[in-house]
Coordinates of C-alpha atoms in Angstrom, one line a residue:
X1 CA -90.2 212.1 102.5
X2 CA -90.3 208.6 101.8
X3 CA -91.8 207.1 99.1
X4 CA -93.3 203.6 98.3
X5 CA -92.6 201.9 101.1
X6 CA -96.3 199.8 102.7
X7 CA -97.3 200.4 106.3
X8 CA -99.9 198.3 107.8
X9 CA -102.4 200.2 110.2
X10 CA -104.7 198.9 112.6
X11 CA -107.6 200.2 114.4
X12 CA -107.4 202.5 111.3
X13 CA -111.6 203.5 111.0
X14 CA -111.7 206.1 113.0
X15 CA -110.2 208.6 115.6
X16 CA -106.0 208.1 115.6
X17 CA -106.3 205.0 113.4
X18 CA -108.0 206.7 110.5
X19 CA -105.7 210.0 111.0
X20 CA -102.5 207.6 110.6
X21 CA -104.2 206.1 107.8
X22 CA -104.6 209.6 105.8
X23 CA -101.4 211.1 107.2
X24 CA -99.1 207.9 105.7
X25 CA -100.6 208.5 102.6
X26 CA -100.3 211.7 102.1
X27 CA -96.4 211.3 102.7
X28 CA -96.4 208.7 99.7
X29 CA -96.7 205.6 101.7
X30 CA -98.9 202.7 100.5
X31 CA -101.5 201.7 103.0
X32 CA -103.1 198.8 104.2
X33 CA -105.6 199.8 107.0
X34 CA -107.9 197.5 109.3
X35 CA -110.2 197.1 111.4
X36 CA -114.3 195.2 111.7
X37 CA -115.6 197.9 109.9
X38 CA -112.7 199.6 108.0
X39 CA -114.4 199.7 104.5
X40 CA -117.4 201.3 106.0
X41 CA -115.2 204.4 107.8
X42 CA -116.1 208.0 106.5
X43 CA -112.9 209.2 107.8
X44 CA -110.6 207.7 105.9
X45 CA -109.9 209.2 102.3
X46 CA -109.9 207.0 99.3
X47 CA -106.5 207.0 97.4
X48 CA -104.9 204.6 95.1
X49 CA -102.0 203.2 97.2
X50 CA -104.3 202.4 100.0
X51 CA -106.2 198.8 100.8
X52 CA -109.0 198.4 103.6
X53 CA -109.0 194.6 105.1
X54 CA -112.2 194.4 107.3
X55 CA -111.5 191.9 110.5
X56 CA -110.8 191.5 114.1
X57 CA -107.3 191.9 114.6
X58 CA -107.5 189.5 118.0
X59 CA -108.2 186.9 115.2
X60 CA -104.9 185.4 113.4
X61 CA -106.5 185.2 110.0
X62 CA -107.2 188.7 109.6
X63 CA -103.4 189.5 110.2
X64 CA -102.5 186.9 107.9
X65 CA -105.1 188.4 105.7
X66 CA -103.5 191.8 106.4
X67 CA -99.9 190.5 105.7
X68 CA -101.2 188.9 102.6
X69 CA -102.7 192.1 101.5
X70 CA -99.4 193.9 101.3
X71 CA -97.6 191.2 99.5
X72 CA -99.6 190.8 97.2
X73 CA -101.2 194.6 96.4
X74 CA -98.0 196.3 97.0
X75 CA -94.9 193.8 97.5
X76 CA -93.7 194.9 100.9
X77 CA -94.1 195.5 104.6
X78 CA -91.7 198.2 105.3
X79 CA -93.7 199.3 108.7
X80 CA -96.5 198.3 111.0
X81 CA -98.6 200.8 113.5
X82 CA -100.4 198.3 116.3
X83 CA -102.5 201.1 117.0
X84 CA -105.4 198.9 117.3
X85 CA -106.9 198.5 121.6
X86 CA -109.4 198.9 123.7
X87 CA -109.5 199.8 127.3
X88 CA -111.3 198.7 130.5
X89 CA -111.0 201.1 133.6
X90 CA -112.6 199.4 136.8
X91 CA -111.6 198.1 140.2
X92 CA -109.3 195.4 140.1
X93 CA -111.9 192.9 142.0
X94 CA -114.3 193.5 139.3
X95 CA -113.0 192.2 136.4
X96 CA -114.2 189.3 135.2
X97 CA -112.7 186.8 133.1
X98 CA -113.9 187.4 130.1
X99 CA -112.7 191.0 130.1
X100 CA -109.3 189.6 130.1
X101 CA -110.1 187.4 127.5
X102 CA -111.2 190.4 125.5
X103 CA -108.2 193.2 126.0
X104 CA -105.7 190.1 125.8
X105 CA -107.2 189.3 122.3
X106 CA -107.6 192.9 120.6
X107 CA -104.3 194.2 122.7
X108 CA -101.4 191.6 122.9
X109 CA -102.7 189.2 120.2
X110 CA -102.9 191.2 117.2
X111 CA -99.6 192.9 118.7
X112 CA -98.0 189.3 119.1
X113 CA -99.4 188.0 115.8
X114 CA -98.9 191.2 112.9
X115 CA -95.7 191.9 114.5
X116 CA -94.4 188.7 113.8
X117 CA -95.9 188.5 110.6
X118 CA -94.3 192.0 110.0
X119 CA -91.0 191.4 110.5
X120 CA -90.7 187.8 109.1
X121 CA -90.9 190.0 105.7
X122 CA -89.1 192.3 107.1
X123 CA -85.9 189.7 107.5
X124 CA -86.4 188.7 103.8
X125 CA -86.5 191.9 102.8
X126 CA -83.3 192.8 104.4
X127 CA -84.4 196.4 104.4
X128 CA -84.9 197.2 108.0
X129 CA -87.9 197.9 109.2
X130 CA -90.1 200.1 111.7
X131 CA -93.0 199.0 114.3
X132 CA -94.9 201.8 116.3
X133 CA -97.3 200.7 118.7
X134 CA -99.8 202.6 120.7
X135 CA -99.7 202.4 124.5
X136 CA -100.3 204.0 127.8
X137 CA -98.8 206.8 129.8
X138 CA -101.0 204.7 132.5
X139 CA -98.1 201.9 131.9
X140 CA -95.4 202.9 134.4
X141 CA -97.9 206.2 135.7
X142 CA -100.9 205.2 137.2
X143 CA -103.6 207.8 138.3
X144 CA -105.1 207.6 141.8
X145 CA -108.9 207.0 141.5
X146 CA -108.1 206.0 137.7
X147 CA -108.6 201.7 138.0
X148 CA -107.1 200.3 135.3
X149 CA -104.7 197.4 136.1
X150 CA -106.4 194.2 133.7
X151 CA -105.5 196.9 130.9
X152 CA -102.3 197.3 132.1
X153 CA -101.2 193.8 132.0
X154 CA -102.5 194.0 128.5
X155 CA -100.6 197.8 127.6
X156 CA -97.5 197.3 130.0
X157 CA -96.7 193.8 128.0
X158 CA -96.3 195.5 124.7
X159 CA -94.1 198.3 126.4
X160 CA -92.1 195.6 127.8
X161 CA -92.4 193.2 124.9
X162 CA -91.3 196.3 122.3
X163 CA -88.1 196.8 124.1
X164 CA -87.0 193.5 123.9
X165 CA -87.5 193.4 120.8
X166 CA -85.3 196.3 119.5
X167 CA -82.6 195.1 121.3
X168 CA -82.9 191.2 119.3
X169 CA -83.9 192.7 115.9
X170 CA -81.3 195.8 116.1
X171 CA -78.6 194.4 114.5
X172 CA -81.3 194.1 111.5
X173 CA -82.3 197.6 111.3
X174 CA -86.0 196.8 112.5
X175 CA -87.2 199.2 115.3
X176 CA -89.9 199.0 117.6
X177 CA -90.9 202.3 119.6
X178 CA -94.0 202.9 121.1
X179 CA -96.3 206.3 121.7
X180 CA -97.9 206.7 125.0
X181 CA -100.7 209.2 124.7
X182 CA -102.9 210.2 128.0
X183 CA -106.3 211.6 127.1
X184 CA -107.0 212.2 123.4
X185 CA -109.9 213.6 121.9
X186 CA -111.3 210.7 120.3
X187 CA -114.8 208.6 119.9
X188 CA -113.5 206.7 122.7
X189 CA -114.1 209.6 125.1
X190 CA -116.9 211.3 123.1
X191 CA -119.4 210.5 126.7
X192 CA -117.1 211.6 129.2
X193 CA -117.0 214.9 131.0
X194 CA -114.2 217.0 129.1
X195 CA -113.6 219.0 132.7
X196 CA -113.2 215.8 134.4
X197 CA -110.7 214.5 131.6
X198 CA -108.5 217.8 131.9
X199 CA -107.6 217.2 135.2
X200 CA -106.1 213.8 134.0
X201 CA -102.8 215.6 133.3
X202 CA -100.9 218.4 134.8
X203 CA -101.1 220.5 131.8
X204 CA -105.0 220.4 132.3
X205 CA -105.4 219.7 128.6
X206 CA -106.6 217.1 126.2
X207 CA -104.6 215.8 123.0
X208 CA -105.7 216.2 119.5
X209 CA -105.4 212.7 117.3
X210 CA -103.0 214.6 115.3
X211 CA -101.1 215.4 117.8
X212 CA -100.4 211.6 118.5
X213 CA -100.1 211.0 114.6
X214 CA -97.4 213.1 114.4
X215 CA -95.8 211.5 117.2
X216 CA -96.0 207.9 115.5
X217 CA -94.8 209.3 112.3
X218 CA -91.5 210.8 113.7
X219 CA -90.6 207.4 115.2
X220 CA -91.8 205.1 111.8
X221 CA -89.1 207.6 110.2
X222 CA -86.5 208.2 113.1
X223 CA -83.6 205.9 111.7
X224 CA -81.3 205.8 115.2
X225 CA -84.2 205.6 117.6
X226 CA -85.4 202.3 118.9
X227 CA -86.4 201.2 121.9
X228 CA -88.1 204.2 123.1
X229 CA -91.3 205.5 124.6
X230 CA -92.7 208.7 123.5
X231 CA -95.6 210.2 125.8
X232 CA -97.7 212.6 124.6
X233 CA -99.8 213.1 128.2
X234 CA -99.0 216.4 129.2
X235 CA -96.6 215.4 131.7
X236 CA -99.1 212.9 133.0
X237 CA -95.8 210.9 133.0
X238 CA -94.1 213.1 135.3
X239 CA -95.8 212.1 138.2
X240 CA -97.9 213.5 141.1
X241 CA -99.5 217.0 140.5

């Protein structure tokens, strides 16, 4: 198990966010969760080695307030979950310009901007270092009937942008993976039709958030695994069923 190291969580109030937040701590992590209403969340427990930074994550301040927070609570960012997104499924010719605006903030900005801030201290550190971030299995597997491409652009990037980056920060012993669940049981889906959601994989089944936690915590701790995507759909990935 390892101990003392500080892992910065976003999207942490609730659903997979919050279950990251109470899983790292309970494996002697120290924790620095956000989110706009992280202090307010009743799912995440209070501990000691944990530190709640209410913000937007699209906005650079709060991941500099984030980054901060870690320095100067606990001395370290040893690992980062971008777990932190939202999602937009509709036909292609309906977005609107300001939906982009919006996924491109939440998803690729506070990817782009914690990440860098994350491994900047990382470098200094010269202690290696682990990013997880929280995808798609809609990335390279689309569904028929299931619109989503505006999110891709927003989901695919950080795929695309976490591979490149294992390969220019290997040599330094900081890895970036990423989890790609399908259809979790989360707030996010607490108004849609559970039937319709099974038939969103061929397994006919919906996650559980721990089910992704666990995921994410293998690859923070996998030492020799960067680079890779880990989907936890139910073979959504697989292709037609």
């Amino acid at each position: 198990m390892e101990q003392n190291k500080t892992i910065l969580i976003t999207g942490a109030s609730q659903g997979i966010g919050a279950g990251l937040v109470n899983a790292f701590i309970e494996r002697g992590y120290n924790v620095v969760a956000t989110s706009r209403s992280v202090s307010r969340s009743a799912e995440i427990k209070a501990s000691s080695r944990l530190a709640l930074v209410d913000g937007d994550i699209g906005d650079r301040a709060t991941t500099q307030k984030v980054a901060d927070t870690a320095i100067k609570t606990f001395g370290s960012i040893d690992a980062v979950v971008n777990n932190a997104g939202i999602f937009v499924a509709k036909a292609f010719v309906e977005y609107t310009a300001e939906d982009f605006k919006t996924l491109t903030a939440t998803n690729v900005d506070g990817f782009i901007h914690l990440s860098q801030l994350a491994v900047r201290q990382m470098l200094a550190q010269k202690s290696g270092g682990s990013i997880v971030s929280v995808t798609t299995s809609l990335v390279d597997h689309p569904i028929a009937g299931f619109n989503a491409s505006v999110s891709m652009i927003t989901k695919g990037g950080i795929d695309a942008a976490s591979r490149s980056l294992a390969m220019e920060y290997a040599k330094d012993g900081i890895r970036f993976n990423t989890v790609a669940p399908g259809i979790v049981d989360t707030p996010l889906h607490k108004d849609n039709p559970k039937d319709f959601l099974k038939t969103l994989s061929p397994m006919a089944s919906i996650s559980a958030v721990q089910e992704i936690v666990d995921a994410v915590v293998f690859l923070i701790e996998a030492p020799h695994i960067t680079g890779e995507v880990l989907h936890v759909d139910g073979g959504a990935h697989l292709g037609k069923w």
